[in-house]
Amino acid sequence: MAEKAVFDHAGCVVCVDAERRFAAALDSKFYDVDVVHLGEDKARIAEAEAAGVKSVPAFVIDGNVYHINHGADLSALR
Amino acid sequence: MAEKAVFDHAGCVVCVDAERRFAAALDSKFYDVDVVHLGEDKARIAEAEAAGVKSVPAFVIDGNVYHINHGADLSALR
């Protein structure tokens, strides 16, 4: 079964690029990707923060955070 | 045709995890992934540096660098 992967982003240029390069290109056999726009879905900022997300774009997979480059600090999205 | 994606790493814990999570999970329809161990293949450090890689693990795709978390600075691998 595919594992859940949350891709947190904020619509920024760095985020959109990472979404295209990675979130959209991961094999669906491995991951079921949940793309979350934290700028539009502020209710999920707390979830990202609790997982350890410091900035976007970032993936959260099985409790681990993978920051890809740096688009925006999470604190800037509140 | 699949695009070339170079995954630079150094065998570190952060690198191995990123390789499993991303390099091995990218859909081969999108990317032909070239996994490069810069600790063992030092001849390719210059190539990584020229591409803009500052630390590993990192992907280089179409001239763009994607640093995923931080395992080791490139300077530590020379």
PDB file of C-alpha atoms in Angstrom:
ATOM      1  CA  MET A   1       0.000   0.000   0.000  1.00  0.00           C
ATOM      2  CA  ALA A   2       1.246   3.483  -0.790  1.00  0.00           C
ATOM      3  CA  GLU A   3       2.486   5.465   2.167  1.00  0.00           C
ATOM      4  CA  LYS A   4       1.051   8.867   2.938  1.00  0.00           C
ATOM      5  CA  ALA A   5       3.258  11.834   2.052  1.00  0.00           C
ATOM      6  CA  VAL A   6       2.119  15.342   2.925  1.00  0.00           C
ATOM      7  CA  PHE A   7       3.561  18.094   0.748  1.00  0.00           C
ATOM      8  CA  ASP A   8       3.260  21.427   2.534  1.00  0.00           C
ATOM      9  CA  HIS A   9       3.655  24.530   0.410  1.00  0.00           C
ATOM     10  CA  ALA A  10       2.506  28.115   0.134  1.00  0.00           C
ATOM     11  CA  GLY A  11       2.191  28.720  -3.570  1.00  0.00           C
ATOM     12  CA  CYS A  12       5.582  30.452  -3.738  1.00  0.00           C
ATOM     13  CA  VAL A  13       7.880  30.059  -6.730  1.00  0.00           C
ATOM     14  CA  VAL A  14      10.185  27.683  -4.865  1.00  0.00           C
ATOM     15  CA  CYS A  15       7.138  25.708  -3.717  1.00  0.00           C
ATOM     16  CA  VAL A  16       5.550  25.422  -7.142  1.00  0.00           C
ATOM     17  CA  ASP A  17       8.832  24.249  -8.605  1.00  0.00           C
ATOM     18  CA  ALA A  18       9.320  21.623  -5.876  1.00  0.00           C
ATOM     19  CA  GLU A  19       5.739  20.463  -6.355  1.00  0.00           C
ATOM     20  CA  ARG A  20       6.322  19.923 -10.033  1.00  0.00           C
ATOM     21  CA  ARG A  21       9.741  18.347  -9.572  1.00  0.00           C
ATOM     22  CA  PHE A  22       8.930  16.038  -6.680  1.00  0.00           C
ATOM     23  CA  ALA A  23       5.344  15.964  -5.415  1.00  0.00           C
ATOM     24  CA  ALA A  24       4.008  15.344  -8.913  1.00  0.00           C
ATOM     25  CA  ALA A  25       6.785  12.943  -9.882  1.00  0.00           C
ATOM     26  CA  LEU A  26       6.752  10.489  -6.989  1.00  0.00           C
ATOM     27  CA  ASP A  27       5.650   7.030  -7.983  1.00  0.00           C
ATOM     28  CA  SER A  28       2.104   6.436  -6.772  1.00  0.00           C
ATOM     29  CA  LYS A  29       3.124   2.886  -5.917  1.00  0.00           C
ATOM     30  CA  PHE A  30       5.209   4.393  -3.114  1.00  0.00           C
ATOM     31  CA  TYR A  31       3.286   7.461  -2.024  1.00  0.00           C
ATOM     32  CA  ASP A  32      -0.171   8.846  -1.819  1.00  0.00           C
ATOM     33  CA  VAL A  33       0.701  12.562  -1.877  1.00  0.00           C
ATOM     34  CA  ASP A  34      -1.485  15.032  -0.014  1.00  0.00           C
ATOM     35  CA  VAL A  35      -0.698  18.517  -1.336  1.00  0.00           C
ATOM     36  CA  VAL A  36      -1.480  21.142   1.313  1.00  0.00           C
ATOM     37  CA  HIS A  37      -1.414  24.869   0.568  1.00  0.00           C
ATOM     38  CA  LEU A  38      -0.791  26.301   4.021  1.00  0.00           C
ATOM     39  CA  GLY A  39      -1.521  29.819   2.847  1.00  0.00           C
ATOM     40  CA  GLU A  40      -5.065  28.802   1.940  1.00  0.00           C
ATOM     41  CA  ASP A  41      -5.578  26.103   4.539  1.00  0.00           C
ATOM     42  CA  LYS A  42      -4.302  27.811   7.664  1.00  0.00           C
ATOM     43  CA  ALA A  43      -6.028  25.246   9.849  1.00  0.00           C
ATOM     44  CA  ARG A  44      -3.270  22.829   8.880  1.00  0.00           C
ATOM     45  CA  ILE A  45      -0.354  25.074   9.876  1.00  0.00           C
ATOM     46  CA  ALA A  46      -0.493  23.668  13.417  1.00  0.00           C
ATOM     47  CA  GLU A  47      -0.272  20.123  12.033  1.00  0.00           C
ATOM     48  CA  ALA A  48       2.773  21.052   9.957  1.00  0.00           C
ATOM     49  CA  GLU A  49       4.395  22.794  12.903  1.00  0.00           C
ATOM     50  CA  ALA A  50       3.775  19.823  15.188  1.00  0.00           C
ATOM     51  CA  ALA A  51       5.431  17.575  12.599  1.00  0.00           C
ATOM     52  CA  GLY A  52       8.513  19.787  12.671  1.00  0.00           C
ATOM     53  CA  VAL A  53       8.047  21.770   9.475  1.00  0.00           C
ATOM     54  CA  LYS A  54      10.044  25.002   9.748  1.00  0.00           C
ATOM     55  CA  SER A  55       9.642  26.268   6.197  1.00  0.00           C
ATOM     56  CA  VAL A  56       7.988  25.403   2.927  1.00  0.00           C
ATOM     57  CA  PRO A  57       8.206  23.566   0.646  1.00  0.00           C
ATOM     58  CA  ALA A  58       8.497  20.440   2.790  1.00  0.00           C
ATOM     59  CA  PHE A  59       7.370  16.863   2.817  1.00  0.00           C
ATOM     60  CA  VAL A  60       6.200  15.044   5.936  1.00  0.00           C
ATOM     61  CA  ILE A  61       6.498  11.279   5.551  1.00  0.00           C
ATOM     62  CA  ASP A  62       6.045   8.840   8.397  1.00  0.00           C
ATOM     63  CA  GLY A  63       6.779  11.539  10.968  1.00  0.00           C
ATOM     64  CA  ASN A  64       9.938  12.727   9.220  1.00  0.00           C
ATOM     65  CA  VAL A  65      10.291  16.179   7.692  1.00  0.00           C
ATOM     66  CA  TYR A  66      12.125  16.825   4.441  1.00  0.00           C
ATOM     67  CA  HIS A  67      12.716  20.489   3.739  1.00  0.00           C
ATOM     68  CA  ILE A  68      13.476  21.131   0.085  1.00  0.00           C
ATOM     69  CA  ASN A  69      15.327  24.406  -0.432  1.00  0.00           C
ATOM     70  CA  HIS A  70      13.637  27.385   1.178  1.00  0.00           C
ATOM     71  CA  GLY A  71      10.548  29.200  -0.002  1.00  0.00           C
ATOM     72  CA  ALA A  72       9.030  30.745   3.116  1.00  0.00           C
ATOM     73  CA  ASP A  73       9.244  30.309   6.852  1.00  0.00           C
ATOM     74  CA  LEU A  74       6.205  28.745   8.421  1.00  0.00           C
ATOM     75  CA  SER A  75       5.938  31.759  10.712  1.00  0.00           C
ATOM     76  CA  ALA A  76       5.323  33.977   7.661  1.00  0.00           C
ATOM     77  CA  LEU A  77       2.156  32.067   6.763  1.00  0.00           C
ATOM     78  CA  ARG A  78       0.103  32.771   9.876  1.00  0.00           C
TER      79      ARG A  78
ATOM     80  CA  MET B   1      11.509  10.731 -22.373  1.00  0.00           C
ATOM     81  CA  ALA B   2      12.570  10.702 -18.751  1.00  0.00           C
ATOM     82  CA  GLU B   3      14.612  13.676 -17.625  1.00  0.00           C
ATOM     83  CA  LYS B   4      17.978  13.205 -15.991  1.00  0.00           C
ATOM     84  CA  ALA B   5      18.096  13.739 -12.240  1.00  0.00           C
ATOM     85  CA  VAL B   6      21.414  13.515 -10.412  1.00  0.00           C
ATOM     86  CA  PHE B   7      21.174  12.586  -6.752  1.00  0.00           C
ATOM     87  CA  ASP B   8      24.366  13.614  -4.954  1.00  0.00           C
ATOM     88  CA  HIS B   9      24.977  12.042  -1.588  1.00  0.00           C
ATOM     89  CA  ALA B  10      27.763  10.919   0.718  1.00  0.00           C
ATOM     90  CA  GLY B  11      26.411   7.818   2.380  1.00  0.00           C
ATOM     91  CA  CYS B  12      25.440   9.726   5.525  1.00  0.00           C
ATOM     92  CA  VAL B  13      22.297   8.862   7.486  1.00  0.00           C
ATOM     93  CA  VAL B  14      20.424  11.874   6.136  1.00  0.00           C
ATOM     94  CA  CYS B  15      21.572  10.958   2.625  1.00  0.00           C
ATOM     95  CA  VAL B  16      20.543   7.324   2.828  1.00  0.00           C
ATOM     96  CA  ASP B  17      17.133   8.304   4.127  1.00  0.00           C
ATOM     97  CA  ALA B  18      16.618  10.860   1.352  1.00  0.00           C
ATOM     98  CA  GLU B  19      17.733   8.316  -1.216  1.00  0.00           C
ATOM     99  CA  ARG B  20      15.152   5.842  -0.001  1.00  0.00           C
ATOM    100  CA  ARG B  21      12.395   8.432   0.348  1.00  0.00           C
ATOM    101  CA  PHE B  22      12.939  10.294  -2.896  1.00  0.00           C
ATOM    102  CA  ALA B  23      15.630   9.035  -5.258  1.00  0.00           C
ATOM    103  CA  ALA B  24      14.225   5.502  -5.172  1.00  0.00           C
ATOM    104  CA  ALA B  25      10.602   6.629  -5.256  1.00  0.00           C
ATOM    105  CA  LEU B  26      10.568   8.962  -8.218  1.00  0.00           C
ATOM    106  CA  ASP B  27       8.539   7.690 -11.106  1.00  0.00           C
ATOM    107  CA  SER B  28      10.860   6.434 -13.835  1.00  0.00           C
ATOM    108  CA  LYS B  29       8.456   7.935 -16.366  1.00  0.00           C
ATOM    109  CA  PHE B  30       9.641  11.347 -15.145  1.00  0.00           C
ATOM    110  CA  TYR B  31      13.240  10.809 -14.144  1.00  0.00           C
ATOM    111  CA  ASP B  32      16.240   8.730 -14.920  1.00  0.00           C
ATOM    112  CA  VAL B  33      18.032   9.037 -11.574  1.00  0.00           C
ATOM    113  CA  ASP B  34      21.824   8.988 -11.446  1.00  0.00           C
ATOM    114  CA  VAL B  35      22.861   8.267  -7.848  1.00  0.00           C
ATOM    115  CA  VAL B  36      26.326   9.701  -7.161  1.00  0.00           C
ATOM    116  CA  HIS B  37      28.254   8.962  -3.965  1.00  0.00           C
ATOM    117  CA  LEU B  38      30.561  11.972  -3.779  1.00  0.00           C
ATOM    118  CA  GLY B  39      32.577  10.412  -0.985  1.00  0.00           C
ATOM    119  CA  GLU B  40      33.541   7.536  -3.277  1.00  0.00           C
ATOM    120  CA  ASP B  41      33.500   9.383  -6.585  1.00  0.00           C
ATOM    121  CA  LYS B  42      35.437  12.522  -5.753  1.00  0.00           C
ATOM    122  CA  ALA B  43      35.961  13.270  -9.413  1.00  0.00           C
ATOM    123  CA  ARG B  44      32.333  14.372  -9.520  1.00  0.00           C
ATOM    124  CA  ILE B  45      32.544  16.858  -6.651  1.00  0.00           C
ATOM    125  CA  ALA B  46      33.574  19.608  -9.089  1.00  0.00           C
ATOM    126  CA  GLU B  47      30.520  18.847 -11.233  1.00  0.00           C
ATOM    127  CA  ALA B  48      28.246  19.092  -8.187  1.00  0.00           C
ATOM    128  CA  GLU B  49      29.899  22.309  -7.065  1.00  0.00           C
ATOM    129  CA  ALA B  50      29.579  23.847 -10.519  1.00  0.00           C
ATOM    130  CA  ALA B  51      25.878  22.999 -10.485  1.00  0.00           C
ATOM    131  CA  GLY B  52      25.461  24.867  -7.201  1.00  0.00           C
ATOM    132  CA  VAL B  53      25.349  21.993  -4.745  1.00  0.00           C
ATOM    133  CA  LYS B  54      26.346  23.282  -1.300  1.00  0.00           C
ATOM    134  CA  SER B  55      25.555  20.217   0.766  1.00  0.00           C
ATOM    135  CA  VAL B  56      24.290  16.690   0.409  1.00  0.00           C
ATOM    136  CA  PRO B  57      21.831  15.141  -0.078  1.00  0.00           C
ATOM    137  CA  ALA B  58      20.813  17.142  -3.122  1.00  0.00           C
ATOM    138  CA  PHE B  59      19.236  16.645  -6.494  1.00  0.00           C
ATOM    139  CA  VAL B  60      20.382  18.442  -9.631  1.00  0.00           C
ATOM    140  CA  ILE B  61      17.654  18.530 -12.262  1.00  0.00           C
ATOM    141  CA  ASP B  62      17.850  20.590 -15.435  1.00  0.00           C
ATOM    142  CA  GLY B  63      20.433  22.897 -13.872  1.00  0.00           C
ATOM    143  CA  ASN B  64      18.438  23.456 -10.700  1.00  0.00           C
ATOM    144  CA  VAL B  65      19.619  22.300  -7.287  1.00  0.00           C
ATOM    145  CA  TYR B  66      17.283  20.892  -4.668  1.00  0.00           C
ATOM    146  CA  HIS B  67      18.866  20.525  -1.258  1.00  0.00           C
ATOM    147  CA  ILE B  68      16.936  18.125   0.947  1.00  0.00           C
ATOM    148  CA  ASN B  69      17.636  18.710   4.629  1.00  0.00           C
ATOM    149  CA  HIS B  70      21.334  18.752   5.486  1.00  0.00           C
ATOM    150  CA  GLY B  71      23.672  15.795   5.774  1.00  0.00           C
ATOM    151  CA  ALA B  72      27.132  17.188   5.061  1.00  0.00           C
ATOM    152  CA  ASP B  73      28.648  20.254   3.463  1.00  0.00           C
ATOM    153  CA  LEU B  74      30.270  19.660   0.123  1.00  0.00           C
ATOM    154  CA  SER B  75      33.496  21.104   1.512  1.00  0.00           C
ATOM    155  CA  ALA B  76      33.667  18.228   4.004  1.00  0.00           C
ATOM    156  CA  LEU B  77      33.859  15.663   1.215  1.00  0.00           C
ATOM    157  CA  ARG B  78      37.081  16.763  -0.416  1.00  0.00           C
TER     158      ARG B  78
END
